Short mmCIF file of C-alpha atoms and ligand atoms in Angstrom, two decimals:
data_model
loop_
_atom_site.label_atom_id
_atom_site.label_comp_id
_atom_site.label_asym_id
_atom_site.label_seq_id
_atom_site.Cartn_x
_atom_site.Cartn_y
_atom_site.Cartn_z
CA UNK A 1 -0.63 0.42 -5.68
CA UNK A 2 -1.29 2.84 -8.54
CA UNK A 3 1.28 2.83 -11.33
CA UNK A 4 3.90 5.52 -11.93
CA UNK A 5 5.72 3.96 -14.87
CA UNK A 6 4.39 1.45 -17.35
CA UNK A 7 6.78 -0.05 -19.86
CA UNK A 8 4.86 -1.74 -22.61
CA UNK A 9 6.17 -3.90 -25.45
CA UNK A 10 9.50 -2.11 -25.87
CA UNK A 11 12.17 -3.54 -28.13
CA UNK A 12 15.51 -2.18 -29.23
CA UNK A 13 18.15 -3.68 -31.51
CA UNK A 14 21.81 -2.78 -31.87
CA UNK A 15 23.21 -3.93 -35.24
CA UNK A 16 20.46 -6.54 -35.54
CA UNK A 17 20.93 -7.84 -31.97
CA UNK A 18 17.81 -7.49 -29.81
CA UNK A 19 19.03 -6.04 -26.51
CA UNK A 20 15.44 -5.42 -25.33
CA UNK A 21 12.82 -7.81 -26.60
CA UNK A 22 9.15 -6.95 -26.11
CA UNK A 23 9.74 -5.89 -22.51
CA UNK A 24 6.72 -5.00 -20.37
CA UNK A 25 6.41 -4.26 -16.67
CA UNK A 26 5.31 -1.49 -14.34
CA UNK A 27 6.52 0.34 -11.25
CA UNK A 28 4.14 1.75 -8.65
CA UNK A 29 4.24 5.14 -6.90
CA UNK A 30 6.67 5.00 -3.97
CA UNK A 31 7.61 1.43 -4.83
CA UNK A 32 11.06 -0.05 -4.31
CA UNK A 33 12.03 -2.51 -7.06
CA UNK A 34 15.20 -4.48 -7.70
CA UNK A 35 16.18 -5.52 -11.22
CA UNK A 36 18.54 -8.46 -11.51
CA UNK A 37 19.77 -10.64 -14.35
CA UNK A 38 22.97 -11.83 -16.04
CA UNK A 39 25.34 -9.46 -17.81
CA UNK A 40 23.89 -8.45 -21.15
CA UNK A 41 20.28 -9.04 -19.95
CA UNK A 42 19.31 -5.48 -20.89
CA UNK A 43 19.21 -3.84 -17.45
CA UNK A 44 21.29 -0.80 -18.41
CA UNK A 45 19.53 -0.45 -21.75
CA UNK A 46 16.19 -0.41 -19.90
CA UNK A 47 17.42 2.54 -17.82
CA UNK A 48 18.79 4.22 -20.96
CA UNK A 49 15.32 4.00 -22.52
CA UNK A 50 13.47 5.34 -19.48
CA UNK A 51 15.85 8.31 -19.21
CA UNK A 52 15.65 9.12 -22.93
CA UNK A 53 19.26 8.20 -23.75
CA UNK A 54 18.18 5.39 -26.06
CA UNK A 55 15.05 5.43 -28.21
CA UNK A 56 13.35 2.03 -28.55
CA UNK A 57 12.32 0.70 -31.97
CA UNK A 58 8.83 0.02 -30.64
CA UNK A 59 6.70 0.18 -27.51
CA UNK A 60 5.74 2.84 -25.00
CA UNK A 61 6.87 4.07 -21.59
CA UNK A 62 3.91 5.71 -19.88
CA UNK A 63 4.48 8.04 -16.94
CA UNK A 64 2.70 9.81 -14.10
CA UNK A 65 -1.01 9.26 -14.43
CA UNK A 66 0.08 7.12 -17.42
CA UNK A 67 -1.21 9.71 -19.88
CA UNK A 68 2.29 10.77 -21.03
CA UNK A 69 4.56 8.67 -23.21
CA UNK A 70 8.23 9.32 -22.45
CA UNK A 71 9.37 7.96 -25.81
CA UNK A 72 10.66 10.82 -27.92
CA UNK A 73 11.26 13.18 -24.98
CA UNK A 74 14.86 14.29 -24.56
CA UNK A 75 16.97 13.49 -21.50
CA UNK A 76 16.78 16.99 -19.99
CA UNK A 77 12.99 17.06 -20.18
CA UNK A 78 12.72 13.57 -18.66
CA UNK A 79 14.98 14.67 -15.78
CA UNK A 80 12.77 17.74 -15.28
CA UNK A 81 9.55 15.75 -15.06
CA UNK A 82 11.02 13.79 -12.15
CA UNK A 83 13.28 10.92 -13.17
CA UNK A 84 16.74 10.89 -11.56
CA UNK A 85 19.50 8.42 -12.41
CA UNK A 86 22.53 7.41 -10.46
CA UNK A 87 25.29 5.77 -12.47
CA UNK A 88 27.73 3.30 -10.93
CA UNK A 89 30.64 5.72 -10.59
CA UNK A 90 29.94 8.64 -8.30
CA UNK A 91 30.19 12.05 -9.93
CA UNK A 92 30.53 14.76 -7.31
CA UNK A 93 32.49 18.02 -7.41
CA UNK A 94 35.62 16.71 -5.68
CA UNK A 95 37.13 20.13 -4.94
CA UNK A 96 33.98 21.40 -3.24
CA UNK A 97 32.74 20.60 0.25
CA UNK A 98 29.90 18.20 0.93
CA UNK A 99 27.79 21.24 1.87
CA UNK A 100 28.50 23.00 -1.43
CA UNK A 101 27.81 19.88 -3.45
CA UNK A 102 24.40 19.53 -1.80
CA UNK A 103 23.74 23.27 -2.19
CA UNK A 104 24.56 23.10 -5.90
CA UNK A 105 22.02 20.30 -6.23
CA UNK A 106 19.36 22.01 -4.09
CA UNK A 107 19.65 25.20 -6.14
CA UNK A 108 19.97 23.19 -9.33
CA UNK A 109 22.81 25.47 -10.45
CA UNK A 110 24.53 24.66 -13.67
CA UNK A 111 27.75 26.19 -12.40
CA UNK A 112 29.27 25.04 -9.10
CA UNK A 113 30.84 28.51 -8.82
CA UNK A 114 27.42 30.08 -8.33
CA UNK A 115 27.25 28.89 -4.71
CA UNK A 116 30.38 30.92 -3.95
CA UNK A 117 28.83 34.17 -5.16
CA UNK A 118 25.27 34.07 -3.85
CA UNK A 119 24.22 33.86 -0.24
CA UNK A 120 22.05 30.77 0.14
CA UNK A 121 18.45 31.25 1.24
CA UNK A 122 17.48 29.86 4.66
CA UNK A 123 15.16 27.31 3.13
CA UNK A 124 17.98 26.04 0.89
CA UNK A 125 20.25 25.81 3.93
CA UNK A 126 17.63 23.82 5.80
CA UNK A 127 17.20 21.51 2.85
CA UNK A 128 20.96 20.86 2.67
CA UNK A 129 21.01 19.92 6.36
CA UNK A 130 17.98 17.70 5.95
CA UNK A 131 19.59 15.90 2.99
CA UNK A 132 22.89 15.52 4.85
CA UNK A 133 21.00 13.88 7.69
CA UNK A 134 19.15 11.52 5.30
CA UNK A 135 22.42 10.32 3.75
CA UNK A 136 24.30 10.22 7.08
CA UNK A 137 26.85 12.92 6.24
CA UNK A 138 25.87 15.64 8.74
CA UNK A 139 29.27 15.37 10.40
CA UNK A 140 31.10 15.69 7.06
CA UNK A 141 29.46 18.84 5.67
CA UNK A 142 32.63 20.94 5.67
CA UNK A 143 34.89 18.21 4.30
CA UNK A 144 36.12 18.31 0.72
CA UNK A 145 34.15 15.73 -1.24
CA UNK A 146 37.34 14.37 -2.79
CA UNK A 147 38.42 13.23 0.69
CA UNK A 148 35.32 11.10 1.28
CA UNK A 149 35.38 7.30 1.12
CA UNK A 150 33.91 5.59 -1.94
CA UNK A 151 30.73 4.80 0.00
CA UNK A 152 30.35 8.36 1.29
CA UNK A 153 30.72 9.73 -2.26
CA UNK A 154 27.96 7.41 -3.39
CA UNK A 155 25.69 8.65 -0.60
CA UNK A 156 26.51 12.24 -1.43
CA UNK A 157 25.50 11.66 -5.02
CA UNK A 158 22.26 10.01 -3.91
CA UNK A 159 21.67 13.10 -1.73
CA UNK A 160 22.29 15.36 -4.72
CA UNK A 161 19.75 13.41 -6.75
CA UNK A 162 17.21 13.52 -3.90
CA UNK A 163 17.67 17.31 -3.80
CA UNK A 164 15.82 17.40 -7.11
CA UNK A 165 12.89 15.56 -5.53
CA UNK A 166 12.53 12.97 -8.30
CA UNK A 167 9.37 10.86 -8.40
CA UNK A 168 11.48 7.98 -9.68
CA UNK A 169 15.11 7.32 -8.80
CA UNK A 170 17.05 4.82 -10.92
CA UNK A 171 20.17 3.47 -9.24
CA UNK A 172 22.80 1.33 -10.95
CA UNK A 173 24.72 -1.12 -8.73
CA UNK A 174 24.96 1.06 -5.62
CA UNK A 175 26.66 -1.63 -3.52
CA UNK A 176 29.59 -2.22 -5.89
CA UNK A 177 32.93 -1.68 -4.14
CA UNK A 178 31.35 -0.99 -0.73
CA UNK A 179 32.17 -2.52 2.63
CA UNK A 180 29.46 -4.50 4.41
CA UNK A 181 28.71 -1.57 6.74
CA UNK A 182 28.49 0.83 3.79
CA UNK A 183 26.14 -1.53 1.97
CA UNK A 184 23.83 -1.65 4.99
CA UNK A 185 23.77 2.13 5.26
CA UNK A 186 23.02 2.36 1.52
CA UNK A 187 19.96 0.12 1.86
CA UNK A 188 18.75 2.32 4.73
CA UNK A 189 19.11 5.46 2.57
CA UNK A 190 17.30 3.88 -0.38
CA UNK A 191 14.51 2.53 1.81
CA UNK A 192 14.02 5.97 3.34
CA UNK A 193 13.96 7.52 -0.16
CA UNK A 194 11.37 4.98 -1.31
CA UNK A 195 8.90 6.12 1.33
CA UNK A 196 8.04 9.12 -0.83
CA UNK A 197 9.14 8.11 -4.35
CA UNK A 198 9.72 5.05 -6.53
CA UNK A 199 13.26 3.65 -6.43
CA UNK A 200 14.51 1.10 -8.99
CA UNK A 201 17.82 -0.57 -8.22
CA UNK A 202 19.99 -2.70 -10.51
CA UNK A 203 22.11 -4.94 -8.33
CA UNK A 204 23.92 -8.29 -8.33
CA UNK A 205 24.45 -8.51 -4.57
CA UNK A 206 21.70 -10.82 -3.28
CA UNK A 207 22.23 -9.92 0.39
CA UNK A 208 21.81 -6.26 -0.53
CA UNK A 209 18.57 -7.05 -2.35
CA UNK A 210 17.35 -9.14 0.58
CA UNK A 211 17.79 -6.10 2.84
CA UNK A 212 15.88 -3.90 0.39
CA UNK A 213 12.97 -6.27 0.99
CA UNK A 214 11.15 -5.49 -2.25
CA UNK A 215 9.70 -7.05 -5.39
CA UNK A 216 12.35 -8.31 -7.81
CA UNK A 217 12.20 -8.34 -11.61
CA UNK A 218 14.58 -10.76 -13.34
CA UNK A 219 15.60 -9.79 -16.86
CA UNK A 220 17.06 -12.21 -19.38
CA UNK A 221 17.71 -11.56 -23.07
CA UNK A 222 15.80 -8.29 -22.88
CA UNK A 223 12.57 -9.68 -21.40
CA UNK A 224 11.13 -10.40 -17.97
CA UNK A 225 12.05 -13.95 -16.98
CA UNK A 226 10.47 -13.88 -13.52
CA UNK A 227 9.01 -11.40 -11.06
CA UNK A 228 8.06 -11.49 -7.40
CA UNK A 229 9.55 -11.72 -3.92
CA UNK A 230 13.26 -12.59 -3.79
CA UNK A 231 12.58 -16.01 -2.21
CA UNK A 232 10.08 -16.73 -4.96
CA UNK A 233 12.30 -15.79 -7.94
CA UNK A 234 15.41 -17.46 -6.53
CA UNK A 235 13.53 -20.78 -6.47
CA UNK A 236 12.47 -20.39 -10.11
CA UNK A 237 14.34 -23.04 -12.15
CA UNK A 238 14.74 -20.73 -15.18
CA UNK A 239 16.33 -18.07 -12.96
CA UNK A 240 18.67 -20.66 -11.43
CA UNK A 241 19.63 -21.91 -14.91
CA UNK A 242 20.42 -18.54 -16.51
CA UNK A 243 21.65 -16.51 -13.54
CA UNK A 244 22.02 -17.96 -10.07
CA UNK A 245 23.33 -21.41 -10.89
CA UNK A 246 26.30 -20.25 -12.94
P1 ADP B 301 23.11 -5.38 -18.69
O1 ADP B 301 23.06 -3.99 -18.14
O2 ADP B 301 21.98 -6.24 -18.22
O3 ADP B 301 24.44 -6.05 -18.46
P2 ADP B 301 23.00 -4.04 -21.25
O4 ADP B 301 21.71 -3.34 -21.26
O5 ADP B 301 24.22 -3.25 -20.95
O6 ADP B 301 22.92 -5.30 -20.27
O7 ADP B 301 23.24 -4.73 -22.66
C1 ADP B 301 22.29 -5.58 -23.31
C2 ADP B 301 22.90 -6.02 -24.62
O8 ADP B 301 22.90 -4.94 -25.53
C3 ADP B 301 24.36 -6.48 -24.49
O9 ADP B 301 24.54 -7.59 -25.34
C4 ADP B 301 25.14 -5.29 -24.97
O10 ADP B 301 26.37 -5.68 -25.54
C5 ADP B 301 24.20 -4.67 -26.00
N1 ADP B 301 24.34 -3.21 -26.12
C6 ADP B 301 23.97 -2.33 -25.17
N2 ADP B 301 24.18 -1.06 -25.60
C7 ADP B 301 24.70 -1.15 -26.84
C8 ADP B 301 25.12 -0.20 -27.84
N3 ADP B 301 25.05 1.11 -27.62
N4 ADP B 301 25.60 -0.70 -29.01
C9 ADP B 301 25.66 -2.02 -29.24
N5 ADP B 301 25.27 -2.96 -28.37
C10 ADP B 301 24.79 -2.54 -27.18
#
């Protein structure tokens, strides 16, 4: 698998504390990857660095054909070149319908009001319906987003991110607060998304990760502690000591 993202020797300190410590690993094109590790391991900081929110003290993050270094690029530019990020709490326009939320994302409008004033193009309409089908919300298109369940809001936000066609989607704890059925549907959505783009998921729920059926990277103290199939890393004594056995 050719590489899409190559993190190489990155370190970052906050007030002298090394949150990321010489971290190196890569993600392939259209690869699904889970990142696990104890609280404070550096998982969120890793995503902050890739999306340009935090600048590392050293190291590089190479992208695409690995000729571009993302370090130093601002967040807006990094989003434009194809990196989407989903935070834990869903952020959708609660007063607008599911359809309008998806349309806003498809058209990449800064103002949600714009969809009220311009007739959508047919191709944008088709794209909204296609996205709604991918996230399983075709029956909910006319509902106000604020009325959706927690799980449905999460799917809607994933749909809004997919509307931008990112090459890499970073997802932070998607299963948190979901029912078992919602978690299963979420893995299906992410697996579908990963057919055409890389998807990196931070998650603590081992059953969820098992269903993702992907390579797992275990972070600890800002570095990679172990990497491989879930069954492989969960048998690693270091991983049991710092994460699973507690
Ligand atoms: P994780 O997501 O794996 O729980 P984080 O990346 O959030 O870990 O945090 C790694 C370490 O860096 C933690 O000890 C955290 O307290 C620290 N940290 C993260 N961001 C900041 C910040 N902006 N200022 C100070 N310390 C931070």
